[in-house]
mmCIF file of C-alpha atoms and ligand atoms in Angstrom:
data_model
loop_
_atom_site.group_PDB
_atom_site.id
_atom_site.type_symbol
_atom_site.label_atom_id
_atom_site.label_comp_id
_atom_site.label_asym_id
_atom_site.label_seq_id
_atom_site.Cartn_x
_atom_site.Cartn_y
_atom_site.Cartn_z
ATOM 1 C CA MET C 1 178.636 -10.008 186.869
ATOM 2 C CA THR C 2 177.978 -6.512 185.806
ATOM 3 C CA PHE C 3 177.811 -7.196 181.983
ATOM 4 C CA ASN C 4 174.547 -8.829 182.165
ATOM 5 C CA LYS C 5 173.068 -5.654 183.735
ATOM 6 C CA LYS C 6 170.841 -3.197 181.791
ATOM 7 C CA ARG C 7 172.217 -0.236 180.724
ATOM 8 C CA ILE C 8 171.279 2.801 182.246
ATOM 9 C CA TYR C 9 171.254 5.392 179.621
ATOM 10 C CA LEU C 10 172.086 9.222 180.095
ATOM 11 C CA SER C 11 168.759 10.093 178.194
ATOM 12 C CA SER C 12 166.989 7.404 175.826
ATOM 13 C CA PRO C 13 163.991 8.013 173.990
ATOM 14 C CA HIS C 14 160.726 7.578 176.186
ATOM 15 C CA MET C 15 157.611 7.117 173.902
ATOM 16 C CA SER C 16 154.028 8.114 174.873
ATOM 17 C CA GLY C 17 152.292 5.565 173.105
ATOM 18 C CA HIS C 18 150.190 7.929 171.068
ATOM 19 C CA GLU C 19 153.121 7.994 168.385
ATOM 20 C CA GLN C 20 151.850 4.594 166.503
ATOM 21 C CA LYS C 21 148.165 6.153 165.793
ATOM 22 C CA TYR C 22 149.889 9.351 163.771
ATOM 23 C CA ILE C 23 152.299 6.890 162.062
ATOM 24 C CA ALA C 24 149.288 4.520 161.067
ATOM 25 C CA GLU C 25 147.700 7.600 159.629
ATOM 26 C CA ALA C 26 150.433 8.555 157.793
ATOM 27 C CA PHE C 27 150.200 4.973 156.006
ATOM 28 C CA GLU C 28 146.555 4.802 155.650
ATOM 29 C CA GLN C 29 146.824 8.006 153.665
ATOM 30 C CA ASN C 30 150.080 7.201 151.959
ATOM 31 C CA TRP C 31 151.552 10.223 152.838
ATOM 32 C CA ILE C 32 155.143 8.591 153.183
ATOM 33 C CA ALA C 33 156.821 11.780 152.011
ATOM 34 C CA PRO C 34 158.680 14.890 153.447
ATOM 35 C CA LEU C 35 155.357 16.663 153.912
ATOM 36 C CA GLY C 36 151.931 15.972 154.756
ATOM 37 C CA PRO C 37 149.236 16.335 157.723
ATOM 38 C CA ASN C 38 151.357 15.086 160.377
ATOM 39 C CA VAL C 39 154.155 17.647 159.456
ATOM 40 C CA ASP C 40 151.642 20.379 159.404
ATOM 41 C CA ASN C 41 150.061 19.341 162.567
ATOM 42 C CA LEU C 42 153.353 19.240 164.209
ATOM 43 C CA GLU C 43 154.300 22.733 163.389
ATOM 44 C CA LYS C 44 151.431 24.250 164.277
ATOM 45 C CA THR C 45 151.520 22.102 167.848
ATOM 46 C CA ILE C 46 154.893 23.574 168.198
ATOM 47 C CA ALA C 47 154.281 27.262 167.429
ATOM 48 C CA ASP C 48 151.111 27.195 169.776
ATOM 49 C CA TYR C 49 153.175 25.564 172.857
ATOM 50 C CA CYS C 50 156.309 27.861 172.266
ATOM 51 C CA GLY C 51 154.309 30.668 171.406
ATOM 52 C CA VAL C 52 155.918 31.705 168.303
ATOM 53 C CA ARG C 53 153.873 32.293 165.066
ATOM 54 C CA HIS C 54 155.318 30.078 162.495
ATOM 55 C CA VAL C 55 157.435 26.773 162.179
ATOM 56 C CA ALA C 56 159.121 24.761 159.871
ATOM 57 C CA ALA C 57 159.755 21.104 160.906
ATOM 58 C CA LEU C 58 163.278 20.214 159.380
ATOM 59 C CA SER C 59 165.388 16.809 159.241
ATOM 60 C CA SER C 60 167.432 18.070 162.092
ATOM 61 C CA GLY C 61 168.521 20.804 164.357
ATOM 62 C CA THR C 62 171.836 21.253 162.295
ATOM 63 C CA ALA C 63 169.726 21.806 159.228
ATOM 64 C CA ALA C 64 167.445 24.393 160.914
ATOM 65 C CA ILE C 65 170.781 26.433 162.222
ATOM 66 C CA HIS C 66 172.251 26.243 158.343
ATOM 67 C CA LEU C 67 168.892 27.327 156.974
ATOM 68 C CA ALA C 68 168.703 30.105 159.676
ATOM 69 C CA LEU C 69 172.437 31.403 158.664
ATOM 70 C CA ILE C 70 171.732 31.073 154.780
ATOM 71 C CA LEU C 71 168.452 33.510 155.262
ATOM 72 C CA MET C 72 170.769 36.090 157.527
ATOM 73 C CA GLY C 73 172.787 36.259 154.712
ATOM 74 C CA VAL C 74 175.919 34.557 156.257
ATOM 75 C CA LYS C 75 178.668 34.415 153.606
ATOM 76 C CA PRO C 76 182.357 33.563 153.080
ATOM 77 C CA GLY C 77 184.427 35.606 155.438
ATOM 78 C CA ASP C 78 181.491 36.730 157.763
ATOM 79 C CA GLU C 79 181.631 36.181 161.307
ATOM 80 C CA VAL C 80 178.777 34.460 163.732
ATOM 81 C CA PHE C 81 179.317 34.875 167.187
ATOM 82 C CA ALA C 82 178.327 31.732 168.986
ATOM 83 C CA SER C 83 178.594 29.825 172.510
ATOM 84 C CA SER C 84 181.650 28.310 172.981
ATOM 85 C CA PHE C 85 180.250 26.073 175.584
ATOM 86 C CA THR C 86 178.456 23.658 173.471
ATOM 87 C CA PHE C 87 177.791 20.706 171.058
ATOM 88 C CA SER C 88 179.595 21.081 168.047
ATOM 89 C CA ALA C 89 176.432 21.118 165.935
ATOM 90 C CA THR C 90 175.501 24.745 166.980
ATOM 91 C CA VAL C 91 178.814 25.959 165.226
ATOM 92 C CA ASN C 92 179.615 23.408 162.218
ATOM 93 C CA PRO C 93 176.694 25.279 160.084
ATOM 94 C CA ILE C 94 178.875 28.693 160.345
ATOM 95 C CA VAL C 95 181.678 26.734 158.777
ATOM 96 C CA TYR C 96 179.262 25.084 156.141
ATOM 97 C CA GLN C 97 178.738 28.678 155.015
ATOM 98 C CA GLY C 98 182.368 29.375 154.663
ATOM 99 C CA ALA C 99 182.238 32.038 157.508
ATOM 100 C CA ASN C 100 184.306 32.335 160.831
ATOM 101 C CA PRO C 101 182.805 31.388 164.069
ATOM 102 C CA VAL C 102 183.868 33.696 167.045
ATOM 103 C CA PHE C 103 183.489 31.891 170.576
ATOM 104 C CA ILE C 104 181.990 33.376 173.500
ATOM 105 C CA ASP C 105 182.909 31.653 176.847
ATOM 106 C CA SER C 106 180.016 31.555 179.908
ATOM 107 C CA GLU C 107 179.269 33.511 182.801
ATOM 108 C CA LYS C 108 178.971 31.165 185.931
ATOM 109 C CA GLU C 109 175.409 31.595 186.757
ATOM 110 C CA THR C 110 174.019 29.668 183.867
ATOM 111 C CA TRP C 111 176.934 28.393 182.174
ATOM 112 C CA ASN C 112 175.760 30.182 178.887
ATOM 113 C CA MET C 113 177.122 32.964 176.938
ATOM 114 C CA ASP C 114 178.347 35.934 178.943
ATOM 115 C CA PRO C 115 176.704 39.012 178.121
ATOM 116 C CA GLU C 116 179.855 41.085 179.102
ATOM 117 C CA LEU C 117 182.171 39.080 177.170
ATOM 118 C CA LEU C 118 179.682 39.552 174.117
ATOM 119 C CA GLU C 119 179.412 43.286 174.354
ATOM 120 C CA ASN C 120 183.379 43.322 174.909
ATOM 121 C CA ALA C 121 183.552 41.081 171.482
ATOM 122 C CA LEU C 122 181.266 43.214 169.388
ATOM 123 C CA ALA C 123 183.094 46.628 170.789
ATOM 124 C CA ASP C 124 186.243 45.058 169.755
ATOM 125 C CA ARG C 125 184.896 44.247 166.143
ATOM 126 C CA LYS C 126 183.501 47.949 166.118
ATOM 127 C CA ARG C 127 186.690 49.416 167.126
ATOM 128 C CA LYS C 128 188.454 47.518 164.377
ATOM 129 C CA GLY C 129 185.958 48.756 161.658
ATOM 130 C CA VAL C 130 184.543 45.024 161.171
ATOM 131 C CA ILE C 131 181.336 45.026 162.664
ATOM 132 C CA ASP C 132 179.423 44.815 159.716
ATOM 133 C CA ARG C 133 180.882 41.449 159.118
ATOM 134 C CA VAL C 134 179.287 40.157 162.267
ATOM 135 C CA LYS C 135 176.012 38.700 160.603
ATOM 136 C CA ALA C 136 174.377 36.849 163.950
ATOM 137 C CA ILE C 137 174.860 35.714 167.404
ATOM 138 C CA ILE C 138 173.992 32.003 168.120
ATOM 139 C CA VAL C 139 172.835 31.869 172.080
ATOM 140 C CA VAL C 140 172.587 28.265 173.262
ATOM 141 C CA HIS C 141 170.592 27.158 176.458
ATOM 142 C CA LEU C 142 172.850 24.541 177.571
ATOM 143 C CA TYR C 143 171.379 21.547 179.443
ATOM 144 C CA GLY C 144 168.056 23.350 179.404
ATOM 145 C CA MET C 145 169.077 26.179 181.601
ATOM 146 C CA PRO C 146 168.173 29.482 179.961
ATOM 147 C CA ALA C 147 170.844 31.865 179.091
ATOM 148 C CA LYS C 148 170.920 35.543 180.386
ATOM 149 C CA MET C 149 168.272 36.722 177.757
ATOM 150 C CA ASN C 150 167.692 40.138 178.930
ATOM 151 C CA GLU C 151 171.373 40.946 178.828
ATOM 152 C CA ILE C 152 172.226 39.485 175.541
ATOM 153 C CA LEU C 153 169.067 40.879 173.627
ATOM 154 C CA ASP C 154 170.220 44.254 174.936
ATOM 155 C CA VAL C 155 173.574 44.125 173.645
ATOM 156 C CA ALA C 156 172.668 42.273 170.208
ATOM 157 C CA ASN C 157 170.083 45.229 169.781
ATOM 158 C CA LYS C 158 172.742 47.746 170.456
ATOM 159 C CA TYR C 159 174.673 46.413 167.675
ATOM 160 C CA ASN C 160 171.697 45.515 165.742
ATOM 161 C CA ILE C 161 172.743 41.746 165.105
ATOM 162 C CA PRO C 162 169.988 39.105 165.051
ATOM 163 C CA VAL C 163 170.023 36.313 167.607
ATOM 164 C CA ILE C 164 169.386 32.751 167.006
ATOM 165 C CA GLU C 165 168.521 30.775 169.727
ATOM 166 C CA ASP C 166 169.815 27.404 169.915
ATOM 167 C CA ALA C 167 167.098 25.480 172.334
ATOM 168 C CA ALA C 168 168.018 22.196 171.024
ATOM 169 C CA GLU C 169 168.282 21.031 174.453
ATOM 170 C CA ALA C 170 165.668 23.361 176.160
ATOM 171 C CA LEU C 171 162.323 22.665 174.833
ATOM 172 C CA GLY C 172 159.845 23.410 177.729
ATOM 173 C CA SER C 173 162.244 25.574 179.425
ATOM 174 C CA LYS C 174 161.044 29.079 180.318
ATOM 175 C CA TYR C 175 162.688 32.610 180.914
ATOM 176 C CA LYS C 176 160.678 34.938 182.954
ATOM 177 C CA GLY C 177 157.663 32.750 182.129
ATOM 178 C CA LYS C 178 157.915 32.588 178.301
ATOM 179 C CA LEU C 179 158.922 29.381 176.544
ATOM 180 C CA LEU C 180 162.472 29.414 175.253
ATOM 181 C CA GLY C 181 162.663 29.755 171.433
ATOM 182 C CA SER C 182 160.389 32.720 171.485
ATOM 183 C CA PHE C 183 163.018 35.462 172.508
ATOM 184 C CA GLY C 184 165.379 35.335 169.243
ATOM 185 C CA ASN C 185 164.757 36.613 166.070
ATOM 186 C CA VAL C 186 164.494 33.086 165.182
ATOM 187 C CA ALA C 187 164.922 29.574 167.157
ATOM 188 C CA ILE C 188 165.859 26.162 166.559
ATOM 189 C CA LEU C 189 164.813 23.000 168.357
ATOM 190 C CA SER C 190 166.144 19.445 167.896
ATOM 191 C CA PHE C 191 164.313 16.121 168.082
ATOM 192 C CA ASN C 192 167.341 13.891 167.928
ATOM 193 C CA GLY C 193 166.996 10.479 169.952
ATOM 194 C CA ASN C 194 168.589 11.742 173.107
ATOM 195 C CA LYS C 195 166.677 15.117 173.355
ATOM 196 C CA ILE C 196 163.850 15.526 175.819
ATOM 197 C CA ILE C 197 161.247 14.533 173.113
ATOM 198 C CA THR C 198 162.440 13.047 169.818
ATOM 199 C CA THR C 199 161.278 12.045 166.284
ATOM 200 C CA SER C 200 164.427 9.790 165.943
ATOM 201 C CA GLY C 201 165.987 12.488 164.051
ATOM 202 C CA GLY C 202 164.538 15.804 163.416
ATOM 203 C CA GLY C 203 164.402 19.568 164.102
ATOM 204 C CA ALA C 204 162.480 22.786 163.841
ATOM 205 C CA LEU C 205 163.157 26.489 162.935
ATOM 206 C CA LEU C 206 160.703 29.085 164.736
ATOM 207 C CA SER C 207 160.279 32.567 164.113
ATOM 208 C CA ASN C 208 157.107 35.363 164.255
ATOM 209 C CA ASP C 209 158.555 36.186 160.968
ATOM 210 C CA GLU C 210 156.448 34.721 158.287
ATOM 211 C CA GLU C 211 158.673 35.182 155.641
ATOM 212 C CA PHE C 212 161.517 33.747 157.009
ATOM 213 C CA ILE C 213 159.744 30.591 157.526
ATOM 214 C CA LYS C 214 158.276 30.559 154.197
ATOM 215 C CA LYS C 215 161.878 30.779 152.862
ATOM 216 C CA SER C 216 163.351 28.404 155.121
ATOM 217 C CA ARG C 217 160.776 25.852 153.810
ATOM 218 C CA PHE C 218 161.533 26.786 150.014
ATOM 219 C CA LEU C 219 165.224 26.173 150.660
ATOM 220 C CA ALA C 220 164.554 23.194 152.479
ATOM 221 C CA THR C 221 162.945 21.423 149.608
ATOM 222 C CA GLN C 222 165.671 22.075 147.025
ATOM 223 C CA ALA C 223 164.585 25.826 146.299
ATOM 224 C CA ARG C 224 162.016 24.874 143.622
ATOM 225 C CA ASP C 225 160.554 27.924 141.865
ATOM 226 C CA ASN C 226 157.122 28.254 141.258
ATOM 227 C CA ALA C 227 157.125 27.417 137.861
ATOM 228 C CA PRO C 228 155.036 24.250 135.518
ATOM 229 C CA HIS C 229 158.510 22.492 135.282
ATOM 230 C CA TYR C 230 161.501 22.112 137.674
ATOM 231 C CA GLN C 231 163.221 25.481 137.673
ATOM 232 C CA HIS C 232 165.703 26.789 140.271
ATOM 233 C CA SER C 233 167.292 30.121 140.598
ATOM 234 C CA SER C 234 168.921 29.563 144.028
ATOM 235 C CA ILE C 235 170.804 26.562 145.495
ATOM 236 C CA GLY C 236 168.541 24.351 147.438
ATOM 237 C CA TYR C 237 168.655 21.773 150.456
ATOM 238 C CA ASN C 238 166.715 18.310 151.247
ATOM 239 C CA TYR C 239 166.103 19.559 154.985
ATOM 240 C CA ARG C 240 162.483 18.720 155.439
ATOM 241 C CA MET C 241 161.006 16.476 158.027
ATOM 242 C CA SER C 242 159.277 13.114 156.819
ATOM 243 C CA ASN C 243 155.667 12.900 157.623
ATOM 244 C CA VAL C 244 156.137 9.547 159.271
ATOM 245 C CA LEU C 245 158.609 11.137 161.580
ATOM 246 C CA ALA C 246 156.443 13.941 162.234
ATOM 247 C CA GLY C 247 153.807 11.376 163.632
ATOM 248 C CA ILE C 248 156.163 10.523 166.280
ATOM 249 C CA GLY C 249 156.473 14.091 166.881
ATOM 250 C CA ARG C 250 153.006 14.558 167.558
ATOM 251 C CA GLY C 251 152.855 11.616 169.922
ATOM 252 C CA GLN C 252 155.683 13.379 171.956
ATOM 253 C CA MET C 253 154.325 16.731 172.023
ATOM 254 C CA ALA C 254 151.604 15.567 173.691
ATOM 255 C CA VAL C 255 153.385 14.722 176.683
ATOM 256 C CA ILE C 256 156.129 17.424 176.750
ATOM 257 C CA ASP C 257 154.711 18.928 179.949
ATOM 258 C CA GLU C 258 155.119 15.667 181.972
ATOM 259 C CA ARG C 259 158.657 15.168 180.574
ATOM 260 C CA VAL C 260 159.748 18.249 181.980
ATOM 261 C CA LYS C 261 158.239 17.471 185.457
ATOM 262 C CA LYS C 262 159.684 14.142 185.406
ATOM 263 C CA ARG C 263 163.306 15.447 184.477
ATOM 264 C CA ARG C 264 162.845 18.281 187.162
ATOM 265 C CA GLU C 265 161.993 15.822 189.673
ATOM 266 C CA ILE C 266 165.021 13.621 188.835
ATOM 267 C CA PHE C 267 167.200 16.801 189.014
ATOM 268 C CA LYS C 268 165.762 17.460 192.589
ATOM 269 C CA ILE C 269 166.176 14.035 193.596
ATOM 270 C CA TYR C 270 169.955 13.883 192.866
ATOM 271 C CA CYS C 271 170.299 17.560 194.628
ATOM 272 C CA GLU C 272 168.613 15.947 197.898
ATOM 273 C CA ASN C 273 170.832 13.103 197.997
ATOM 274 C CA PHE C 274 174.268 14.976 197.398
ATOM 275 C CA MET C 275 173.132 18.140 199.488
ATOM 276 C CA ASP C 276 175.033 17.654 202.347
ATOM 277 C CA VAL C 277 178.421 16.104 200.430
ATOM 278 C CA GLU C 278 181.021 18.575 200.294
ATOM 279 C CA GLY C 279 182.722 19.202 196.972
ATOM 280 C CA ILE C 280 179.616 18.138 194.958
ATOM 281 C CA SER C 281 177.892 20.617 193.116
ATOM 282 C CA PHE C 282 174.838 21.518 191.154
ATOM 283 C CA LEU C 283 173.681 24.005 188.603
ATOM 284 C CA SER C 284 171.102 26.156 190.083
ATOM 285 C CA GLU C 285 168.339 28.485 188.548
ATOM 286 C CA PRO C 286 169.982 31.710 189.258
ATOM 287 C CA ASP C 287 166.372 33.259 190.251
ATOM 288 C CA GLU C 288 162.780 32.888 189.803
ATOM 289 C CA LYS C 289 163.225 34.202 186.098
ATOM 290 C CA TYR C 290 164.925 31.228 185.341
ATOM 291 C CA PHE C 291 162.924 27.623 184.745
ATOM 292 C CA SER C 292 165.079 24.730 183.310
ATOM 293 C CA ASN C 293 163.404 21.396 181.788
ATOM 294 C CA ARG C 294 166.679 19.735 183.240
ATOM 295 C CA TRP C 295 167.099 17.921 180.022
ATOM 296 C CA LEU C 296 170.482 16.512 181.863
ATOM 297 C CA THR C 297 171.453 17.100 185.274
ATOM 298 C CA THR C 298 174.939 17.660 185.581
ATOM 299 C CA ILE C 299 177.415 17.608 188.761
ATOM 300 C CA LEU C 300 180.443 19.309 189.594
ATOM 301 C CA ILE C 301 183.336 17.375 191.546
ATOM 302 C CA ASP C 302 185.755 19.261 193.273
ATOM 303 C CA SER C 303 188.451 16.596 193.729
ATOM 304 C CA LEU C 304 190.098 18.620 196.685
ATOM 305 C CA LYS C 305 187.056 18.501 198.837
ATOM 306 C CA THR C 306 185.868 15.002 197.773
ATOM 307 C CA GLY C 307 189.236 13.427 197.360
ATOM 308 C CA ILE C 308 188.154 11.890 194.078
ATOM 309 C CA THR C 309 187.963 13.048 190.493
ATOM 310 C CA ARG C 310 185.333 13.068 187.907
ATOM 311 C CA GLU C 311 186.873 10.113 185.988
ATOM 312 C CA ASP C 312 186.617 8.110 189.435
ATOM 313 C CA ILE C 313 182.950 8.426 189.472
ATOM 314 C CA GLN C 314 182.639 7.782 185.742
ATOM 315 C CA LYS C 315 184.786 4.424 185.690
ATOM 316 C CA GLU C 316 182.789 3.015 188.776
ATOM 317 C CA LEU C 317 179.373 3.993 187.036
ATOM 318 C CA GLU C 318 180.624 2.350 183.686
ATOM 319 C CA LYS C 319 181.438 -0.702 185.526
ATOM 320 C CA GLU C 320 177.740 -1.076 186.750
ATOM 321 C CA ASN C 321 176.640 -0.330 182.938
ATOM 322 C CA ILE C 322 175.911 3.190 183.869
ATOM 323 C CA GLU C 323 176.228 5.626 181.212
ATOM 324 C CA THR C 324 177.757 9.227 181.867
ATOM 325 C CA ARG C 325 179.229 11.994 179.914
ATOM 326 C CA PRO C 326 181.809 14.854 180.708
ATOM 327 C CA LEU C 327 180.199 18.437 179.958
ATOM 328 C CA TRP C 328 180.574 19.452 176.512
ATOM 329 C CA LYS C 329 184.019 20.513 175.460
ATOM 330 C CA PRO C 330 184.273 24.046 174.752
ATOM 331 C CA MET C 331 184.549 24.910 170.868
ATOM 332 C CA HIS C 332 187.405 27.070 171.444
ATOM 333 C CA LEU C 333 189.239 24.057 172.858
ATOM 334 C CA GLN C 334 188.394 21.861 170.004
ATOM 335 C CA PRO C 335 191.192 20.774 167.379
ATOM 336 C CA VAL C 336 188.834 21.836 164.441
ATOM 337 C CA PHE C 337 188.005 25.185 165.740
ATOM 338 C CA GLU C 338 191.396 25.938 166.876
ATOM 339 C CA LYS C 339 192.185 29.032 164.584
ATOM 340 C CA TYR C 340 189.218 30.812 165.002
ATOM 341 C CA SER C 341 188.895 33.800 167.524
ATOM 342 C CA ALA C 342 187.398 33.349 170.859
ATOM 343 C CA PHE C 343 186.756 35.461 173.670
ATOM 344 C CA VAL C 344 187.566 33.773 176.820
ATOM 345 C CA ASN C 345 187.379 34.151 180.665
ATOM 346 C CA GLY C 346 188.111 30.284 181.644
ATOM 347 C CA VAL C 347 184.551 29.471 182.886
ATOM 348 C CA SER C 348 183.499 26.870 180.353
ATOM 349 C CA GLU C 349 187.100 25.646 180.688
ATOM 350 C CA SER C 350 186.941 24.727 184.194
ATOM 351 C CA LEU C 351 183.560 23.381 184.211
ATOM 352 C CA PHE C 352 184.392 21.136 181.434
ATOM 353 C CA ASP C 353 187.549 19.948 183.437
ATOM 354 C CA VAL C 354 185.262 18.834 186.504
ATOM 355 C CA GLY C 355 181.769 17.991 185.536
ATOM 356 C CA LEU C 356 179.693 15.233 184.429
ATOM 357 C CA CYS C 357 176.333 14.527 183.148
ATOM 358 C CA LEU C 358 174.398 11.896 184.930
ATOM 359 C CA PRO C 359 171.441 9.703 183.583
ATOM 360 C CA SER C 360 168.391 11.840 183.364
ATOM 361 C CA GLY C 361 166.125 10.168 181.297
ATOM 362 C CA SER C 362 162.272 10.510 181.754
ATOM 363 C CA ASN C 363 161.865 6.951 181.780
ATOM 364 C CA MET C 364 164.329 5.783 184.147
ATOM 365 C CA SER C 365 162.783 4.161 187.159
ATOM 366 C CA ASN C 366 163.162 5.085 190.640
ATOM 367 C CA GLU C 367 165.056 2.065 191.408
ATOM 368 C CA ASP C 368 167.602 2.966 188.886
ATOM 369 C CA LEU C 369 167.751 6.409 190.103
ATOM 370 C CA PHE C 370 168.628 5.446 193.172
ATOM 371 C CA PHE C 371 170.942 2.892 192.016
ATOM 372 C CA VAL C 372 173.106 5.572 190.322
ATOM 373 C CA ILE C 373 173.190 7.594 193.472
ATOM 374 C CA LYS C 374 174.270 4.636 195.450
ATOM 375 C CA THR C 375 177.099 3.795 193.150
ATOM 376 C CA ILE C 376 178.294 7.486 193.387
ATOM 377 C CA LYS C 377 178.113 7.287 196.869
ATOM 378 C CA SER C 378 180.203 4.304 197.130
ATOM 379 C CA VAL C 379 182.921 6.201 195.337
ATOM 380 C CA LEU C 380 182.461 9.123 197.721
ATOM 381 C CA LYS C 381 183.300 6.936 200.812
HETATM 382 C C1 PLP R 401 171.417 18.126 169.908
HETATM 383 C C2 PLP R 401 171.981 19.818 169.476
HETATM 384 C C3 PLP R 401 171.720 20.598 168.183
HETATM 385 C C4 PLP R 401 171.632 19.789 167.155
HETATM 386 O O1 PLP R 401 170.583 18.886 166.875
HETATM 387 P P1 PLP R 401 170.492 17.803 165.836
HETATM 388 O O2 PLP R 401 169.120 17.702 165.738
HETATM 389 O O3 PLP R 401 171.298 16.745 166.182
HETATM 390 O O4 PLP R 401 170.863 18.354 164.519
HETATM 391 C C5 PLP R 401 172.276 21.607 168.542
HETATM 392 N N1 PLP R 401 172.696 22.291 169.354
HETATM 393 C C6 PLP R 401 172.654 21.647 170.343
HETATM 394 C C7 PLP R 401 172.954 22.488 171.864
HETATM 395 C C8 PLP R 401 172.305 20.435 170.643
HETATM 396 O O5 PLP R 401 172.418 19.696 171.710
#
């Protein structure tokens, strides 16, 4: 029966084989601490890869967003504009700061923040005389697809508001030939277990601003002043990455391009196999400016045309021990964020209603991939 079938995951950790060498080094040198050679090396590797000058390796992507907001001076009563179509980790740190998220809906081409809605939202705050309260804009590159950065940066610059790129799902994706994470004033990455590469848990803050990254390291190590004793003049956090985990990160960064290539191949195979099915559609790269790492392949199911729903597919796949997940439920529809403002056009809600993430891990065998495809086709009959 199906229960003894091995589970096919959405995205599971995929080790390169180089990780244990760096972990062993950490043990040999006794750098079992939230600093050390693996951390330094990983930071440099990420900076070189993404084309930014400075990187701080941290305990999570969420911690990276939190530090970015603190350093941008986000305080109680301030506003931070953020993509509504995302994982809650993007916006939770806004609330940690006592500030108010303002949710911006998506455009249809990339599913990311709609630059026109962003402009409307900022114009609204300006008209009301409260534009000074808007401290930052967090733009997410969902499922690895680059947001419309040209347009978004134009609007942000017009109102002089700093941009945080949430590239947690988008390491290895490019916009106009440049790696994501290099467009915002700062950017964040995540190395959680299900991301394109992992340190089991971890994240990073990226910026060309050296002072910003220096300050983030200071805050991430309990804000200890430069004094012979333990002295503190600000509130600190324990957000640095362990040197052992950074060893995993080094082994993973060695294969990032291979991982992107494999995820893009998986996406292509799904597309080819459902190309002729009316009512099943994929998110395509709008033009040659956009290069997605295809972290997760997502499908939209038009139930009028296919006669089946997202839930029908999900149920059938689950019976075969195949993991799927509905698209992220937009933040403006989440009970916990109900009371905050939102600028909405219906796009993310309608995507959420009919969208499904399919198994996309770079360690998935072709046999597993074609089994997923076959199972979906069996529901479509
Ligand atoms: C995973 C993720 C994060 C948070 O990263 P963690 O390392 O899990 O804290 C933030 N934003 C998005 C869009 C994510 O997918």
